[in-house]
GROMACS .gro file of C-alpha atoms in nm:
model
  338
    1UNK     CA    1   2.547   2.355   0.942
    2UNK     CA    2   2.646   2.480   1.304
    3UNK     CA    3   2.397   2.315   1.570
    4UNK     CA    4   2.328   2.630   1.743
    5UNK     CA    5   2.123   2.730   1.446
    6UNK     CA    6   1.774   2.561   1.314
    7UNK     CA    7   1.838   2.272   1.102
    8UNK     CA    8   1.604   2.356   0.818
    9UNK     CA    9   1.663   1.981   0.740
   10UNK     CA   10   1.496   1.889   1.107
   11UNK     CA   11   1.291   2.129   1.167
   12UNK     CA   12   0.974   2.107   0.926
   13UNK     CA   13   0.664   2.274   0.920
   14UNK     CA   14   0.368   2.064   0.773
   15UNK     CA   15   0.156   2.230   0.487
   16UNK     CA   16  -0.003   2.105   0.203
   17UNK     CA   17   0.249   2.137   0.004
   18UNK     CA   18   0.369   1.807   0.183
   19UNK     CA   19   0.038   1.674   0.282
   20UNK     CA   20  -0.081   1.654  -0.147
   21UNK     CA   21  -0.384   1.678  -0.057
   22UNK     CA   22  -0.534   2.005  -0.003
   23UNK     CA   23  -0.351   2.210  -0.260
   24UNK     CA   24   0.051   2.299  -0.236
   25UNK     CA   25   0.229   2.571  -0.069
   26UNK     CA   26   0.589   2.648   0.006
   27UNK     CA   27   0.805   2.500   0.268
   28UNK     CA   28   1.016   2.657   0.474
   29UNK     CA   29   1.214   2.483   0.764
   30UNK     CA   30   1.283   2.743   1.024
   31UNK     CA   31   1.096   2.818   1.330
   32UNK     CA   32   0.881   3.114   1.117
   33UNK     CA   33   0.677   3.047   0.832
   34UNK     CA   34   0.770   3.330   0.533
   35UNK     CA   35   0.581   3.241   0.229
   36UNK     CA   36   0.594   3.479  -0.078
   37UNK     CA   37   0.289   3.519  -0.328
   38UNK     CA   38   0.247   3.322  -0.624
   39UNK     CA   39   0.389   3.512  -0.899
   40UNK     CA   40   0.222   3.293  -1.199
   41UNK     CA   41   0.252   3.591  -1.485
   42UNK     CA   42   0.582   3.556  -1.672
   43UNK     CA   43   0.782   3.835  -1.614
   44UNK     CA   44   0.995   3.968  -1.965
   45UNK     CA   45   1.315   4.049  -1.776
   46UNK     CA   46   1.696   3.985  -1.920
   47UNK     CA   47   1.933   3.849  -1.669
   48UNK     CA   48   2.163   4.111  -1.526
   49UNK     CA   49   2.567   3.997  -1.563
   50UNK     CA   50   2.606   3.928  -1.185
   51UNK     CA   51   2.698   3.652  -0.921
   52UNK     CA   52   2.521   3.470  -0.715
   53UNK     CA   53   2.701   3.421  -0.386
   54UNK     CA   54   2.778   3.099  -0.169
   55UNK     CA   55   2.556   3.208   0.083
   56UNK     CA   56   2.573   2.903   0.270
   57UNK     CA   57   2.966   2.823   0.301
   58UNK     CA   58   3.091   2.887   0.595
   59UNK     CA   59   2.785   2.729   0.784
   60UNK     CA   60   2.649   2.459   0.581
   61UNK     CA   61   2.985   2.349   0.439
   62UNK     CA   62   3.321   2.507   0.499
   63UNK     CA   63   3.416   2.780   0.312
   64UNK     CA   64   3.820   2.744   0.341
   65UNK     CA   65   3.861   2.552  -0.038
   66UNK     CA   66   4.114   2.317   0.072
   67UNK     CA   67   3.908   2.194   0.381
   68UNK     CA   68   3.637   2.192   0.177
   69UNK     CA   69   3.788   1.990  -0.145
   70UNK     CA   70   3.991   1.723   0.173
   71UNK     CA   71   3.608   1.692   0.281
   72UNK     CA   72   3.450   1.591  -0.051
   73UNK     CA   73   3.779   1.407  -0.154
   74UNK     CA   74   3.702   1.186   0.150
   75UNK     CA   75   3.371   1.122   0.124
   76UNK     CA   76   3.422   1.057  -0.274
   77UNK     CA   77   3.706   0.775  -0.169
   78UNK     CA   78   3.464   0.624   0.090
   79UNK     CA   79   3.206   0.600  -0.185
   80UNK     CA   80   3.466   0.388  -0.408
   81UNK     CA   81   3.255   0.383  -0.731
   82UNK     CA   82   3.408   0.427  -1.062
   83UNK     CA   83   3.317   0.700  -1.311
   84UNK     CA   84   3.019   0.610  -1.535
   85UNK     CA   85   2.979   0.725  -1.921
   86UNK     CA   86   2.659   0.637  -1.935
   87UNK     CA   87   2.540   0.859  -1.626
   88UNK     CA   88   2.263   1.057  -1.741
   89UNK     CA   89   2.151   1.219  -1.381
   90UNK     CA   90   2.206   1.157  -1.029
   91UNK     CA   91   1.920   1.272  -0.724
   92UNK     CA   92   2.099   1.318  -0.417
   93UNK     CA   93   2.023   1.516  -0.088
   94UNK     CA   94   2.071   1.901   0.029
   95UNK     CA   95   2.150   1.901   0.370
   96UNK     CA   96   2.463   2.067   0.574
   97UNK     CA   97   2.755   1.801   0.475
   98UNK     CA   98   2.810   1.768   0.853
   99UNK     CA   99   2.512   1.541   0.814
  100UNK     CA  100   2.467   1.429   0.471
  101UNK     CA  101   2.810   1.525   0.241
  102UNK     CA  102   2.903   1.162   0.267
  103UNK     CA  103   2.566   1.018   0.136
  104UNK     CA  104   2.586   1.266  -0.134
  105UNK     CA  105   2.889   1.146  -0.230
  106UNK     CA  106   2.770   0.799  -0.381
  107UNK     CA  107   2.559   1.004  -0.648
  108UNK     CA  108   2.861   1.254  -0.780
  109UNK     CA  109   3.132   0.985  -0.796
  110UNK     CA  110   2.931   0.841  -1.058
  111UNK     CA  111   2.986   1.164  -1.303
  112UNK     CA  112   3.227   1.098  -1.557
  113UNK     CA  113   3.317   1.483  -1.654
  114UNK     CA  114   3.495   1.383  -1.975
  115UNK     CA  115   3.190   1.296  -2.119
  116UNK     CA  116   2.944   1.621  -1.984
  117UNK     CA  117   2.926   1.958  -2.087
  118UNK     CA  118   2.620   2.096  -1.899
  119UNK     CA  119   2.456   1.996  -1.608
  120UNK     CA  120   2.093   2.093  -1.514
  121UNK     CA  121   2.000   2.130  -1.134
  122UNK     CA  122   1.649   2.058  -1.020
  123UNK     CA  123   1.580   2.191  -0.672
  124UNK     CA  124   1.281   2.214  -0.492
  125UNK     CA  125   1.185   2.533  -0.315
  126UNK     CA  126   1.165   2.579   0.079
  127UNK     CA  127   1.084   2.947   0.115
  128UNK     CA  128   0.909   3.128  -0.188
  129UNK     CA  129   0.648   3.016  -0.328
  130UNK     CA  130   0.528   2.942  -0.667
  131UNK     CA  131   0.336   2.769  -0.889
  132UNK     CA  132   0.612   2.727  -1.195
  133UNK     CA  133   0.935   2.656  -1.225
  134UNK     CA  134   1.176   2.952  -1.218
  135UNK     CA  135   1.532   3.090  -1.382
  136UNK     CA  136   1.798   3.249  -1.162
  137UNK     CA  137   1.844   3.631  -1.240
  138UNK     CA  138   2.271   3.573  -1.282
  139UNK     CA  139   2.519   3.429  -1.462
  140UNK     CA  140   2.746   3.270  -1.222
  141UNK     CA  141   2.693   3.049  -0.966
  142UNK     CA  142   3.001   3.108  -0.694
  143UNK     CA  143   3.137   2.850  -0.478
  144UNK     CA  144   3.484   2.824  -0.289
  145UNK     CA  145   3.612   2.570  -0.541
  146UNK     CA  146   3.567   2.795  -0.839
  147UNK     CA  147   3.267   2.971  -1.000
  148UNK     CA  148   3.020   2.774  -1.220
  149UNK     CA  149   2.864   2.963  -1.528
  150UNK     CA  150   2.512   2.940  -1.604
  151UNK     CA  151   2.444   2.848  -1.987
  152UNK     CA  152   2.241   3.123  -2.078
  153UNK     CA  153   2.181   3.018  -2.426
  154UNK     CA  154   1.981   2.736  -2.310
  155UNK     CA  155   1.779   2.976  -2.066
  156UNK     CA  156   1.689   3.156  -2.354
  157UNK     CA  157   1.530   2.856  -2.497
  158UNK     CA  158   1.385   2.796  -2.194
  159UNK     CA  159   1.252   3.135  -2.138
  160UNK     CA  160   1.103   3.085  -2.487
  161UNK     CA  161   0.877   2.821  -2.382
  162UNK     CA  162   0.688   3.039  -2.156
  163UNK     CA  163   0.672   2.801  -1.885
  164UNK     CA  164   0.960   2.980  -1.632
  165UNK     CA  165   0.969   3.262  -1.454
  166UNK     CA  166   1.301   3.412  -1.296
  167UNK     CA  167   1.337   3.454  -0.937
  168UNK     CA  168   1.500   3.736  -0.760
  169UNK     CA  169   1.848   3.690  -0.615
  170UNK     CA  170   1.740   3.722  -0.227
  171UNK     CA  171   1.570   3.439  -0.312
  172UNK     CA  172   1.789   3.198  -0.547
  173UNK     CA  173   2.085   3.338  -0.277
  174UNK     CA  174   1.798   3.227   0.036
  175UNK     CA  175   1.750   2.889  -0.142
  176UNK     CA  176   1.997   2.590  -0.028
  177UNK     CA  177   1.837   2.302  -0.229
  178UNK     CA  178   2.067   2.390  -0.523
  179UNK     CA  179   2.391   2.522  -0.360
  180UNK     CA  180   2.425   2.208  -0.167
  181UNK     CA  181   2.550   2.049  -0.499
  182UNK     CA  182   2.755   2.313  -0.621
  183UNK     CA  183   3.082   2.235  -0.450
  184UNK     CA  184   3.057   1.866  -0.526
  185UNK     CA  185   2.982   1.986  -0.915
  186UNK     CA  186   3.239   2.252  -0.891
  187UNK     CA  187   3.485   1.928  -0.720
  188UNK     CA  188   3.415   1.653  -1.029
  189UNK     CA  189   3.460   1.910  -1.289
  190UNK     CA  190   3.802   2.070  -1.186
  191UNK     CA  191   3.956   2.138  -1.527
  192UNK     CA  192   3.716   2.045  -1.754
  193UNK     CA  193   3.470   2.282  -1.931
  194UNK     CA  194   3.079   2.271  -1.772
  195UNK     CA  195   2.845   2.497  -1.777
  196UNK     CA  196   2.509   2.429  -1.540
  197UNK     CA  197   2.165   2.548  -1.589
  198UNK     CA  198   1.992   2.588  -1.228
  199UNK     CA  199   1.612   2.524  -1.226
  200UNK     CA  200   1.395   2.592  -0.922
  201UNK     CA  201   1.094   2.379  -0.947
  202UNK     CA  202   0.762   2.522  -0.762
  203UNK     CA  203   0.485   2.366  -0.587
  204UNK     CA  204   0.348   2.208  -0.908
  205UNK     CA  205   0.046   1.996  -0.984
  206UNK     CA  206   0.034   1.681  -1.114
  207UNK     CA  207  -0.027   1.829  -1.493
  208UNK     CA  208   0.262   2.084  -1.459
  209UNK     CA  209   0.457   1.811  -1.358
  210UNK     CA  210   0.415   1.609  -1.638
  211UNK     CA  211   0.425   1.927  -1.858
  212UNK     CA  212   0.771   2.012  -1.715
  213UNK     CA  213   0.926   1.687  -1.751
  214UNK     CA  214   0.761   1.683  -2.141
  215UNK     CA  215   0.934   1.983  -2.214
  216UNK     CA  216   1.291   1.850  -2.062
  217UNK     CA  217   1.296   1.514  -2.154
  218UNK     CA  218   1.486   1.653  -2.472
  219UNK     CA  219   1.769   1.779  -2.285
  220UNK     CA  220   1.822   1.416  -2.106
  221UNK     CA  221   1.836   1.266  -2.436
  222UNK     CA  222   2.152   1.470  -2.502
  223UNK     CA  223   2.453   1.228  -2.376
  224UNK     CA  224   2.673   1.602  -2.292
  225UNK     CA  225   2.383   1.706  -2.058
  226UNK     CA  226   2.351   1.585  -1.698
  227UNK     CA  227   2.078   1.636  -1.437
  228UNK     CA  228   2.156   1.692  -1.088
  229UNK     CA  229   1.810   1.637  -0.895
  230UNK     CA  230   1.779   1.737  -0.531
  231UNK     CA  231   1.616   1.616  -0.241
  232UNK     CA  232   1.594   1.471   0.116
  233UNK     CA  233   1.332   1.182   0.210
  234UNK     CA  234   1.194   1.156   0.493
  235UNK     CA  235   1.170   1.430   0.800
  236UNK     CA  236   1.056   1.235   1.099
  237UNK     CA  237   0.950   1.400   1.440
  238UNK     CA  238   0.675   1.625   1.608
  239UNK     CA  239   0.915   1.918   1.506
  240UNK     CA  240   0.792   1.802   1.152
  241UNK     CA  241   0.474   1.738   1.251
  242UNK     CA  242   0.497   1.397   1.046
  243UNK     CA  243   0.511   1.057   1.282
  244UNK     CA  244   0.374   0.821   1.046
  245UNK     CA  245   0.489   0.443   1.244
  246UNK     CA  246   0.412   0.076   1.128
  247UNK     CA  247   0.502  -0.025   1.481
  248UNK     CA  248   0.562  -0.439   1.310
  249UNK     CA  249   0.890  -0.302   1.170
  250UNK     CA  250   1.004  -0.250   1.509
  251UNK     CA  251   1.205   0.041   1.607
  252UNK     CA  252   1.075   0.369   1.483
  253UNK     CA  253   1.351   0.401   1.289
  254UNK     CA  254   1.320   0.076   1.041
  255UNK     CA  255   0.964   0.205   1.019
  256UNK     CA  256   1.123   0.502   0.797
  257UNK     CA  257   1.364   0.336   0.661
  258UNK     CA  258   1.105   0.099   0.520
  259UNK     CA  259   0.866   0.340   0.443
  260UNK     CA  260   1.182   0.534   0.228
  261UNK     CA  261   1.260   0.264   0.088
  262UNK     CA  262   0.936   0.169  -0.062
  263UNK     CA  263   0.938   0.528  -0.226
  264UNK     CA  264   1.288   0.489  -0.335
  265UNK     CA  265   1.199   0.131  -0.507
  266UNK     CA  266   0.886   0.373  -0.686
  267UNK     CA  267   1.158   0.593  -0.824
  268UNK     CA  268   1.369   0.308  -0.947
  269UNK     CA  269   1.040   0.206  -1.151
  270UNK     CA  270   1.053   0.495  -1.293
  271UNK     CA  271   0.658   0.512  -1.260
  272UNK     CA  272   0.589   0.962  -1.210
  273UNK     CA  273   0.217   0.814  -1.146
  274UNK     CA  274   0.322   0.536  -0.873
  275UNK     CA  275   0.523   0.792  -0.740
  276UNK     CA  276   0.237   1.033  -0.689
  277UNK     CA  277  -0.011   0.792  -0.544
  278UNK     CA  278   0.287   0.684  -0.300
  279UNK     CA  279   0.327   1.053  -0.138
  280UNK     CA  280  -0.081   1.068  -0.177
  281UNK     CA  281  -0.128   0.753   0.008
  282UNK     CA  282   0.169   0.832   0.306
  283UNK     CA  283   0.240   1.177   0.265
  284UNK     CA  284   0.626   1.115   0.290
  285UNK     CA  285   0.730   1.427   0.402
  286UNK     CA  286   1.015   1.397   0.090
  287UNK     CA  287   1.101   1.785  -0.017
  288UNK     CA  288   1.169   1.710  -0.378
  289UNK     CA  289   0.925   1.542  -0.435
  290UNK     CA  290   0.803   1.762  -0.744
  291UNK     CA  291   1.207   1.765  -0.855
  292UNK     CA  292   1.161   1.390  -0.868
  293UNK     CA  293   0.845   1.415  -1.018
  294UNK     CA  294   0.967   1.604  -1.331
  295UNK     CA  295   1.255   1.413  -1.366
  296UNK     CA  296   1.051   1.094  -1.330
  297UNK     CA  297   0.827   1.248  -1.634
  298UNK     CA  298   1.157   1.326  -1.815
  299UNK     CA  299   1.239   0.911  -1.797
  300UNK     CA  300   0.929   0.850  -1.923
  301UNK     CA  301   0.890   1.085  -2.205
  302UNK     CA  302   1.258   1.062  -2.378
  303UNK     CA  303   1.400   0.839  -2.599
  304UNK     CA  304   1.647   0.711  -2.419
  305UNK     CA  305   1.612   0.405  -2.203
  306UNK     CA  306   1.722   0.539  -1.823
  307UNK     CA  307   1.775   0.306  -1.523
  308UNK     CA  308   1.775   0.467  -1.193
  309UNK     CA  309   1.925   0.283  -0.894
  310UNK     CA  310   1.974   0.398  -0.533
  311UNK     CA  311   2.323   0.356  -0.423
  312UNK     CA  312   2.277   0.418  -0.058
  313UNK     CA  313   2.086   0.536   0.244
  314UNK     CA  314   2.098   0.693   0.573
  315UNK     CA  315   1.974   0.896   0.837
  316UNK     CA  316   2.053   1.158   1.058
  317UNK     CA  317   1.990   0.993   1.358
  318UNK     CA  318   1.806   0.685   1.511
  319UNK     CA  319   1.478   0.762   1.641
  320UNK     CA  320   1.363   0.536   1.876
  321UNK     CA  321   1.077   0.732   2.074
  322UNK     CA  322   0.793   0.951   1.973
  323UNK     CA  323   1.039   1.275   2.089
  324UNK     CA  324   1.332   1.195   1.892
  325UNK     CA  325   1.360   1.351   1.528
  326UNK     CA  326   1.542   1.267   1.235
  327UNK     CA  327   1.598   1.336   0.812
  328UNK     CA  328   1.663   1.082   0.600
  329UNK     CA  329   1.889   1.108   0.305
  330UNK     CA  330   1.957   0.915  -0.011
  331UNK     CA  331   2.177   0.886  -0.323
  332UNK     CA  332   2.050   0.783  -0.666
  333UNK     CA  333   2.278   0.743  -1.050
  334UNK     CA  334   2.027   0.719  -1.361
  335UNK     CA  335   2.205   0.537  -1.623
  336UNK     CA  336   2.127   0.546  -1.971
  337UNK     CA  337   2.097   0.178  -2.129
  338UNK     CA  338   2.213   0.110  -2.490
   0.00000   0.00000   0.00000
């Protein structure tokens, strides 16, 4: 992510889509505010045999492949974690890799790619609006490490459900929350087999939520699926207009990380409900926080007994005055328990 331009991950534009409060609308983290209508009627549409393009390489990440596999190889070694089997889904954040590619890291070591066929992305979107949860329009998701197919059997099924709507390519190629985990997917699975089945997850209420995660909580009981589930926590600063500070944790700065790290412990519960009255009660300015939500719903409603536990933490910067600014970011595994 070159400095020159706005870093959608600091610059944040408060709505009450973050606020929880007052209804939801879409985010979007540049200086402008470009919000698209709610399309809530299902559209009966076929998905056209085309690519979406790694929009974003070249700024967010590099887009020469062997500086970009030497950067996650890296950041994977630095993470030192061993492959685990029993990985069911990992959340981990969405910003340029300049600032958060190593955090990232300690959520895809974890994937064991021997033991995964298809991997579902959650990602929560900053620019169009919408009140469901929405298909991509292609078939391949390209990245400079090698193209991932989408699995458009299971897209069918999800179509089926009439609960999805697709979204049109300016706006799955616009969206970053996804792509940012692409190259790390596209890294782990180098000659094995995966297919991936990208979900962009609206403004939702707390019922879709819950209705969402219902209807996936199926797929997480399948050992060959994996969920990818991203988000950033907290965006700090007047440029966010979010300042919440509990000055008896001292420096502004252990006043987020405390105040992330009480959501993150929420999300370790596993508790969708805690989790809501959490961003209710603080208004955590945490971008996928409906992502989470679902997922959190999909814990609760499968079979399978799934662990989640946060791995590590940091932030972009230290902010230590009421002008300073800062994103935090955060890696999570969810392990299923036998």
């Amino acid at each position: 992510k070159n400095e020159s331009s706005v870093n959608t991950d600091r610059v944040f534009f408060f709505c009450a889509f973050f606020c929880g409060r007052t209804g939801f609308l879409a985010t979007d983290y540049r200086e402008e505010e470009e919000i698209g209508s709610c399309l809530c009627s299902l559209e009966t549409l076929s998905i056209a045999p085309m690519a979406r393009q790694a929009t974003h390489a070249g700024s967010w990440y590099s887009d020469n492949a062997r500086e970009l596999s030497d950067d996650l190889d890296r950041w994977l070694r630095v993470a030192k974690l061993p492959k685990l089997p029993a990985a069911r889904a990992i959340i981990a954040p969405h910003a340029g890799y300049r600032y958060s590619g190593r955090c990232a890291a300690f959520a895809f070591a974890n994937i064991d790619p021997q033991c995964i066929s298809r991997v579902f992305l959650l990602g929560p979107s900053h620019h169009y609006y919408t009140c469901r949860c929405a298909l991509s329009r292609t078939s391949i998701y390209k990245t400079p490490l090698g193209d991932l197919p989408i699995d458009l059997e299971v897209y069918e099924e999800l179509k089926a459900t009439g609960r999805f709507e697709y979204m049109d390519l300016h706006v799955d190629e616009s969206e970053h929350s996804m792509e940012m985990h692409l190259p790390y997917l596209a890294k782990v699975f180098q000659g094995w087999p995966v297919k991936i089945v990208p979900i962009l997850v609206g403004a939702l209420g707390a019922e879709s939520e819950a209705a969402y995660g219902n209807l996936l909580a199926k797929y997480l009981d399948d050992p060959t699926n994996f969920f990818s589930v991203s988000s950033d926590f907290c965006h700090w600063g007047t440029r966010f207009n979010y300042t919440y500070y509990e000055k008896k944790r001292g420096p502004i700065y252990k006043s987020i990380e405390a105040l992330d790290q009480s959501g993150m412990n929420i999300i370790e519960s596993g508790n969708p409900d805690a989790f809501k009255d959490y961003l209710l009660d603080y208004d955590n300015t945490i971008c996928g926080r409906h992502p989470i939500s679902v997922f959190l719903h999909m814990v609760r409603n499968c079979t399978t007994k799934v662990k989640i536990k946060f791995l590590q933490y940091e932030q972009s910067s230290h902010c230590k005055s009421m002008r300073d600014s800062s994103v935090s970011y955060a890696s999570a595994v969810a392990v299923a328990e036998y």
